[in-house]
Short mmCIF file of C-alpha atoms in Angstrom, two decimals:
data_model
loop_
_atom_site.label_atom_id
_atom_site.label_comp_id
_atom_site.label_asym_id
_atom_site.label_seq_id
_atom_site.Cartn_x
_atom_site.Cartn_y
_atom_site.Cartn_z
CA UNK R 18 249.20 124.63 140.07
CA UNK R 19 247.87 126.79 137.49
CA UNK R 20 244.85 125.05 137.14
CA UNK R 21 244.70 125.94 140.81
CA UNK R 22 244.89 129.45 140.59
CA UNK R 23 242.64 129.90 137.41
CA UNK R 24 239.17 129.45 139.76
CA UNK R 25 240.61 132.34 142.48
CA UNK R 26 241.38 134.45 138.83
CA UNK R 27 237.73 133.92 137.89
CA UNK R 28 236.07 134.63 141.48
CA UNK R 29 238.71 137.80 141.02
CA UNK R 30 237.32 139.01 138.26
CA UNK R 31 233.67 138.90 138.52
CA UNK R 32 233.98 140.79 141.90
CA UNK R 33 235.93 143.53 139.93
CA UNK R 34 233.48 143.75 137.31
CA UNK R 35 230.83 144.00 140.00
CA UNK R 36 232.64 146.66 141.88
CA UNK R 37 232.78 148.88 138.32
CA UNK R 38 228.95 147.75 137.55
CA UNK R 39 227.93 149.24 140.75
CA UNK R 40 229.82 152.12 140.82
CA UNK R 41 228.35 153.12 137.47
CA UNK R 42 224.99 152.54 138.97
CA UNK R 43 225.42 154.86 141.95
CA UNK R 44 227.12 157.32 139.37
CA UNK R 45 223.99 157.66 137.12
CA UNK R 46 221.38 157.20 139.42
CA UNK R 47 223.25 160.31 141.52
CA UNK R 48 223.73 162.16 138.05
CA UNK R 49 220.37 161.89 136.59
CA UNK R 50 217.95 161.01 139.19
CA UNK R 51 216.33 158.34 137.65
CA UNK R 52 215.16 155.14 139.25
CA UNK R 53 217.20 151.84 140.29
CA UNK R 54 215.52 150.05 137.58
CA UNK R 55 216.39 152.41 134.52
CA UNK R 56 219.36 152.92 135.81
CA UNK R 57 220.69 149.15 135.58
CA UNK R 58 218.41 148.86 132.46
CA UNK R 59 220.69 151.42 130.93
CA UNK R 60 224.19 150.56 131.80
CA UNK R 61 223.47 147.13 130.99
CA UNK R 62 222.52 147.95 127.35
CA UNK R 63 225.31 150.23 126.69
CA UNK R 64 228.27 147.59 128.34
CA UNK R 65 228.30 150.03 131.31
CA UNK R 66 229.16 153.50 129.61
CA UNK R 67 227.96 155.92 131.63
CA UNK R 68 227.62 158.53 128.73
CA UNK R 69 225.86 156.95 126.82
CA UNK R 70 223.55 155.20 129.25
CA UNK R 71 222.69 158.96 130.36
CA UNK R 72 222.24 159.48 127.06
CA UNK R 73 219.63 156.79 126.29
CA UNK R 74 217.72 157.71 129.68
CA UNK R 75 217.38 161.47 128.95
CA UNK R 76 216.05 160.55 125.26
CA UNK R 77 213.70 157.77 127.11
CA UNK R 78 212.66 160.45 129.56
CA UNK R 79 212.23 162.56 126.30
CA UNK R 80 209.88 161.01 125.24
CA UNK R 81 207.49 159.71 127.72
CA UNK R 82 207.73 163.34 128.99
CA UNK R 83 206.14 164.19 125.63
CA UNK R 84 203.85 161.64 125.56
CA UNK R 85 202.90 162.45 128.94
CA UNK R 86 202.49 166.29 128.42
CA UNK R 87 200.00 165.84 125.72
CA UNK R 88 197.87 163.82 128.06
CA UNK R 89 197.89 165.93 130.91
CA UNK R 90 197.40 169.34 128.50
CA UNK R 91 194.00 169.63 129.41
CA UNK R 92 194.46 169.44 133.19
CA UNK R 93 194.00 172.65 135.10
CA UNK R 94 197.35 174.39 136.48
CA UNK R 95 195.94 176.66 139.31
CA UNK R 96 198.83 175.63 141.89
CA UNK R 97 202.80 176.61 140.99
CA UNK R 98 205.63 179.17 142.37
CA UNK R 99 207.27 182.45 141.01
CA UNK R 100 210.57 183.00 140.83
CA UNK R 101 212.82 185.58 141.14
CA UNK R 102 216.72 186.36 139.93
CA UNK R 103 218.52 189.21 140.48
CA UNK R 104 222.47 189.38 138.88
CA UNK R 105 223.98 192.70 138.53
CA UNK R 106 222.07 194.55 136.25
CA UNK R 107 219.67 192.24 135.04
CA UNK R 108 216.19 191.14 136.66
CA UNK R 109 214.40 188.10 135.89
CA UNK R 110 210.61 187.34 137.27
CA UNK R 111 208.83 183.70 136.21
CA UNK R 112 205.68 182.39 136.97
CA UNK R 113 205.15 178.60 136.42
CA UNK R 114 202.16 176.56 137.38
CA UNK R 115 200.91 172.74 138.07
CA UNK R 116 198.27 170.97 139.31
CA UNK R 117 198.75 170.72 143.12
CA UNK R 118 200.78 172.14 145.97
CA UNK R 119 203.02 169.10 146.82
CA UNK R 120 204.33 168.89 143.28
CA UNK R 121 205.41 172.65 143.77
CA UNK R 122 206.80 172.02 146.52
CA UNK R 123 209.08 169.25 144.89
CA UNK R 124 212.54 169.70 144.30
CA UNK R 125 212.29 169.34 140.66
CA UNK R 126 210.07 171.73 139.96
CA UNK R 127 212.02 174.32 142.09
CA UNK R 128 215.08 173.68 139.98
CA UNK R 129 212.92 173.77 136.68
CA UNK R 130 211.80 177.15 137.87
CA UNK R 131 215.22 178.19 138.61
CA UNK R 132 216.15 177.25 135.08
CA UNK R 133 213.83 179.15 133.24
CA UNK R 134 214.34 181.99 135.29
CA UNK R 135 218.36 181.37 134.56
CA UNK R 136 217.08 181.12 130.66
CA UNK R 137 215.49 183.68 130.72
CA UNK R 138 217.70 186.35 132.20
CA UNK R 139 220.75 184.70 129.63
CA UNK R 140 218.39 186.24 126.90
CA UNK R 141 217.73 189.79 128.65
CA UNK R 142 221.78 190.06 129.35
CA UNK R 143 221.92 189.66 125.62
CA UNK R 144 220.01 193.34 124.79
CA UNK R 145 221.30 196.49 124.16
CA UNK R 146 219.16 199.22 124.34
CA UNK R 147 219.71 203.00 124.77
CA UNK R 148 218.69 204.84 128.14
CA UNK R 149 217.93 203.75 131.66
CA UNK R 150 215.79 200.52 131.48
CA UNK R 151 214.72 197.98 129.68
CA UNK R 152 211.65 196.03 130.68
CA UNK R 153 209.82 193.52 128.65
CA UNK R 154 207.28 191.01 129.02
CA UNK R 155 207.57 186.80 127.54
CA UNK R 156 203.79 184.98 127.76
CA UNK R 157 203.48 181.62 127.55
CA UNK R 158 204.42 180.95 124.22
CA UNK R 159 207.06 182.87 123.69
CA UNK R 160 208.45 181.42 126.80
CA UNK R 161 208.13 177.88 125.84
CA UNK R 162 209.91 178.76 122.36
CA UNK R 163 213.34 179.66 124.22
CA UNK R 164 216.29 178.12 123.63
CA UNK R 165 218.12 176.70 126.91
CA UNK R 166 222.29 176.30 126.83
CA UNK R 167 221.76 172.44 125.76
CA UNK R 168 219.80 173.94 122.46
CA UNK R 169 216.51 172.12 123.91
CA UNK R 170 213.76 174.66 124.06
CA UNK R 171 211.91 175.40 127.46
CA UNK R 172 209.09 173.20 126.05
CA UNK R 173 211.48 170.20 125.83
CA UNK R 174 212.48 170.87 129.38
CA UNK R 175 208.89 171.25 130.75
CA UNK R 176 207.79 167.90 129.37
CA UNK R 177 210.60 166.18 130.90
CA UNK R 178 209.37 167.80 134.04
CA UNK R 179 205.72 166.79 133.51
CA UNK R 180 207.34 162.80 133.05
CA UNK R 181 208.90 163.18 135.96
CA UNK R 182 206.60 164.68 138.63
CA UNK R 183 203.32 163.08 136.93
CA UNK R 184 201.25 166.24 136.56
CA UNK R 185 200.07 169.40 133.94
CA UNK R 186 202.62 171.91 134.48
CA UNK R 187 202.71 175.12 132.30
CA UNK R 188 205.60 178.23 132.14
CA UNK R 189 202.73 180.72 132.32
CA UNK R 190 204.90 184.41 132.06
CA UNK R 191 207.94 186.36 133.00
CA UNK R 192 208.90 189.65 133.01
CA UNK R 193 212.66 190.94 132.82
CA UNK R 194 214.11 194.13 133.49
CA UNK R 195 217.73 195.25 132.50
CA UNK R 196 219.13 198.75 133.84
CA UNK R 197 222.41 201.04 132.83
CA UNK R 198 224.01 204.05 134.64
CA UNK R 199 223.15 204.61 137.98
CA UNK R 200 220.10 202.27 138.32
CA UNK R 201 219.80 199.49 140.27
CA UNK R 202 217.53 196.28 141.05
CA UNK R 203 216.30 194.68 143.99
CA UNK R 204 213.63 191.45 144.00
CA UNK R 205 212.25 189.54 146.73
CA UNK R 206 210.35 185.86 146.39
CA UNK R 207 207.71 185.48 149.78
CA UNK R 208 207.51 183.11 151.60
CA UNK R 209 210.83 181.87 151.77
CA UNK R 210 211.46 178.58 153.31
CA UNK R 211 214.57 179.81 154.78
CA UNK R 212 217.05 182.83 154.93
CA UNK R 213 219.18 183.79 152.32
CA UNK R 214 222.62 185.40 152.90
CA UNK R 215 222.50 187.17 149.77
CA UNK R 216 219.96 187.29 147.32
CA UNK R 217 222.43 188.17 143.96
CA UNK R 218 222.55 185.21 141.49
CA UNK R 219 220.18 183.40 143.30
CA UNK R 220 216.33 182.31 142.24
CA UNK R 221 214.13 182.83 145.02
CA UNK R 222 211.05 181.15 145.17
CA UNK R 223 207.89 181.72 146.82
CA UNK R 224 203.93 182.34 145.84
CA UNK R 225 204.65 185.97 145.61
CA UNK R 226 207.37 188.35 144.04
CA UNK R 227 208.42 191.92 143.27
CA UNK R 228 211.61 193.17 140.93
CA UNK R 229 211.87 196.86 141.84
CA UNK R 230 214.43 198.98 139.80
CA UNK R 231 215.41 202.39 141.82
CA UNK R 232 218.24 205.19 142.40
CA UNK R 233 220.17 205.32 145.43
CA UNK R 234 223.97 206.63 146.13
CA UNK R 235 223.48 203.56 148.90
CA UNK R 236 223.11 200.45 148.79
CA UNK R 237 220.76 199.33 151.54
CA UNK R 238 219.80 195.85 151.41
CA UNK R 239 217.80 195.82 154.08
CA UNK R 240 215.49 198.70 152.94
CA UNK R 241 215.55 197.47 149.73
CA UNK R 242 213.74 193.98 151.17
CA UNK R 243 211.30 196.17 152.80
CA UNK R 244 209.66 198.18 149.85
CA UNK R 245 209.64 194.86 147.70
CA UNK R 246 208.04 193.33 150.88
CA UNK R 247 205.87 196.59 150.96
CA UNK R 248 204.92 196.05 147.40
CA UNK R 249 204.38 192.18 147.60
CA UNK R 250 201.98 193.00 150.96
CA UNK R 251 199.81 196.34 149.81
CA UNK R 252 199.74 196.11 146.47
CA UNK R 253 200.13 199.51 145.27
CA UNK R 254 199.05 200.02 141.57
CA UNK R 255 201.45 202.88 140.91
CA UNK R 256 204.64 204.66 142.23
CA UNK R 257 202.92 208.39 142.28
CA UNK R 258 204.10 211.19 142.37
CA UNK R 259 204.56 214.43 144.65
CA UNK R 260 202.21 217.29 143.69
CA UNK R 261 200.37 215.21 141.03
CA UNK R 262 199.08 212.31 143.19
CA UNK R 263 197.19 213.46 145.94
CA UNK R 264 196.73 211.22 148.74
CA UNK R 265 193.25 209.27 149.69
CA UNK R 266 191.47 210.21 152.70
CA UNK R 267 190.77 206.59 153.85
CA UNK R 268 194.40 205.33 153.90
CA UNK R 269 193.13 201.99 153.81
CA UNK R 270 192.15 202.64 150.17
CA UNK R 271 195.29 204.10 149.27
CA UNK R 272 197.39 202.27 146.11
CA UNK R 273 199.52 204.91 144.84
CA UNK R 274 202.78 203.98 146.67
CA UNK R 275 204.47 207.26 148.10
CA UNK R 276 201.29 207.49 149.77
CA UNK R 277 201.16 204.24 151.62
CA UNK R 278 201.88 203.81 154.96
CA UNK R 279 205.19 201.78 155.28
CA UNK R 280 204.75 198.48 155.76
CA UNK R 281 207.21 197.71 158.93
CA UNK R 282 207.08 201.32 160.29
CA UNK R 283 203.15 202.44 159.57
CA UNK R 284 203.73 205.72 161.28
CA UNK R 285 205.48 206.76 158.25
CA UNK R 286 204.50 206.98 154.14
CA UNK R 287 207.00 205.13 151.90
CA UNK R 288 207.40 208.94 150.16
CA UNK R 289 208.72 209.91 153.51
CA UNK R 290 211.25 207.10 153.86
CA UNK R 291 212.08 207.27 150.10
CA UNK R 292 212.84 210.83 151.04
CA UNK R 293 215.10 210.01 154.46
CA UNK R 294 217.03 207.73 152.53
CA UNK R 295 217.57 209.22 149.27
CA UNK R 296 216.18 206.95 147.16
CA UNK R 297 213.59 206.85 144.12
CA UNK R 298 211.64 204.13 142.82
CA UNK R 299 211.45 204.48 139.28
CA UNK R 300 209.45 201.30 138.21
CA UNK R 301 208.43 197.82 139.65
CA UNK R 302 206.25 194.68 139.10
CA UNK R 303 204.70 192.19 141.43
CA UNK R 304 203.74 188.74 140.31
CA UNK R 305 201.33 186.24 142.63
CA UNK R 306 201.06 182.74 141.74
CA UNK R 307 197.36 182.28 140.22
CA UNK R 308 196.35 185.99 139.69
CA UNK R 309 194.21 186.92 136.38
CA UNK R 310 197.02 189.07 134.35
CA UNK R 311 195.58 192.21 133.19
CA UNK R 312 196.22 190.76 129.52
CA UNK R 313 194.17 187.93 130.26
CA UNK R 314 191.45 190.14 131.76
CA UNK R 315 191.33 191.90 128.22
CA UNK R 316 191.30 188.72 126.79
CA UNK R 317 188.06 187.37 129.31
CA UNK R 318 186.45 190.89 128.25
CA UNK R 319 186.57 190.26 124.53
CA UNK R 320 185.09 186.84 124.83
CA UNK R 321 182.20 187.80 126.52
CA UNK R 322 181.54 191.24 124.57
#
């Protein structure tokens, strides 16, 4: 009789331990991302510990990452996505490039860009200064050089990306503002695949952004949208100001802002609404995806002198 039983234990068994096996498996592949393959690979070297299978994949990842990035350094990066955070007080604005538009596109690299920008805006909430605002600028270096939460620097995060979508990819610059008293931020990403309820504590993405930091008893979102908008779509190269800044004659030529005509009502100058609605810009920055930095511009200028 027990002899019996002991084949029905067996069968018992091995379906239980292939239940847990493939449970693990859908665990990690759904926590990490990685493939089928490296998945199984993992687990089955580690006697299905999920830890430290993760563990062994990230440090595989790692590596090839590395070994990938060096590779692909010389590849051109003229593609890519800025991002911006607002939270609070504190402003974040990050440019990073690859190769082609379908690997921006990708998931990964959106939540890449959302990390630096998170990264980045950790470090700014860490500043104390004295006055109104703070604004400062990280280049590529100094970028890479950042510590994330995990204690990995941004570099060690970008080659992991670079394993994992196959191309050059490069955290070109950011720019972070941080304001006290009664100053405030607003920042816009455009185009945005979809609408987003609120904008506070979240990255948005897009080939285009503006951080504008401004004083206003109200707090009109809406208008708010529409002068980073204004600033994303016209360009302006300075706020101006009244009685020092006189306005162009050929409006089309105009780039101090107050003297604009307002983007989404052009019967008006954005000095006129800044007026209606009591509110003064008091500094701003617009990034597009691919533009020559004025840095870099220097930089081109001393190479060819």
């Amino acid at each position: 009789m027990i002899f019996q039983k002991f084949p029905r234990f067996l069968h018992t068994s091995r379906l239980a331990m292939a239940s847990v096996e493939k449970n693990a498996l859908a665990t990690l592949r759904k926590k990490t991302g990685y493939t089928f393959a490296n998945c199984k690979k993992a687990l089955e070297l580690h006697n299905n510990d999920i830890k430290l299978a993760e563990k062994w994949l990230n440090e595989q990842a790692q590596s090839m990452g590395w070994s990938k990035a060096t590779k692909l350094a010389q590849r051109v990066t003229s593609q890519g996505l800025v991002g911006v955070l607002v939270r609070g007080n504190i402003g974040a604005m990050v440019e990073v490039n690859c190769e082609t538009d379908f690997v921006a596109r990708n998931e990964h690299f959106k939540i890449f860009l959302d990390h630096v920008s998170r990264v980045c805006a950790q470090y700014t909430e860490l500043t104390q200064f004295d006055g109104d605002l703070w604004k400062s600028g990280f280049e590529a270096e100094a970028l890479r050089n950042l510590k994330a939460p995990d204690g990995k620097s941004l570099a060690d995060h970008l080659a992991l990306l670079i394993g994992t979508v196959g191309e050059n990819a490069a955290i070109r610059r950011a720019i972070c503002f941080k304001v006290n008293n009664d100053l405030k931020l607003s920042g816009y990403a455009h185009p945005q695949a979809a609408s987003i309820a609120s904008t506070q504590n979240v990255t948005q993405v897009g080939k285009y952004g503006a951080i504008v930091a401004f004083r206003s008893p109200h707090q009109d979102e809406e208008l708010q949208k529409n002068l980073c908008q204004h600033i994303i779509g016209l360009n302006p190269q300075k706020v101006g100001e009244e009685g020092k800044d006189e306005p162009l004659s050929n409006k089309d030529d105009e780039t101090c802002l107050i003297h604009q005509e307002f983007l989404v009502d052009e019967e008006r100058t954005v000095g006129e609404v800044l007026k209606e609605n009591s509110l003064e810009i008091i500094d701003y920055q617009r990034y597009e995806c691919g533009e020559v930095a004025k840095n870099e511009e220097l930089e081109q200028a001393k190479l060819s002198n």
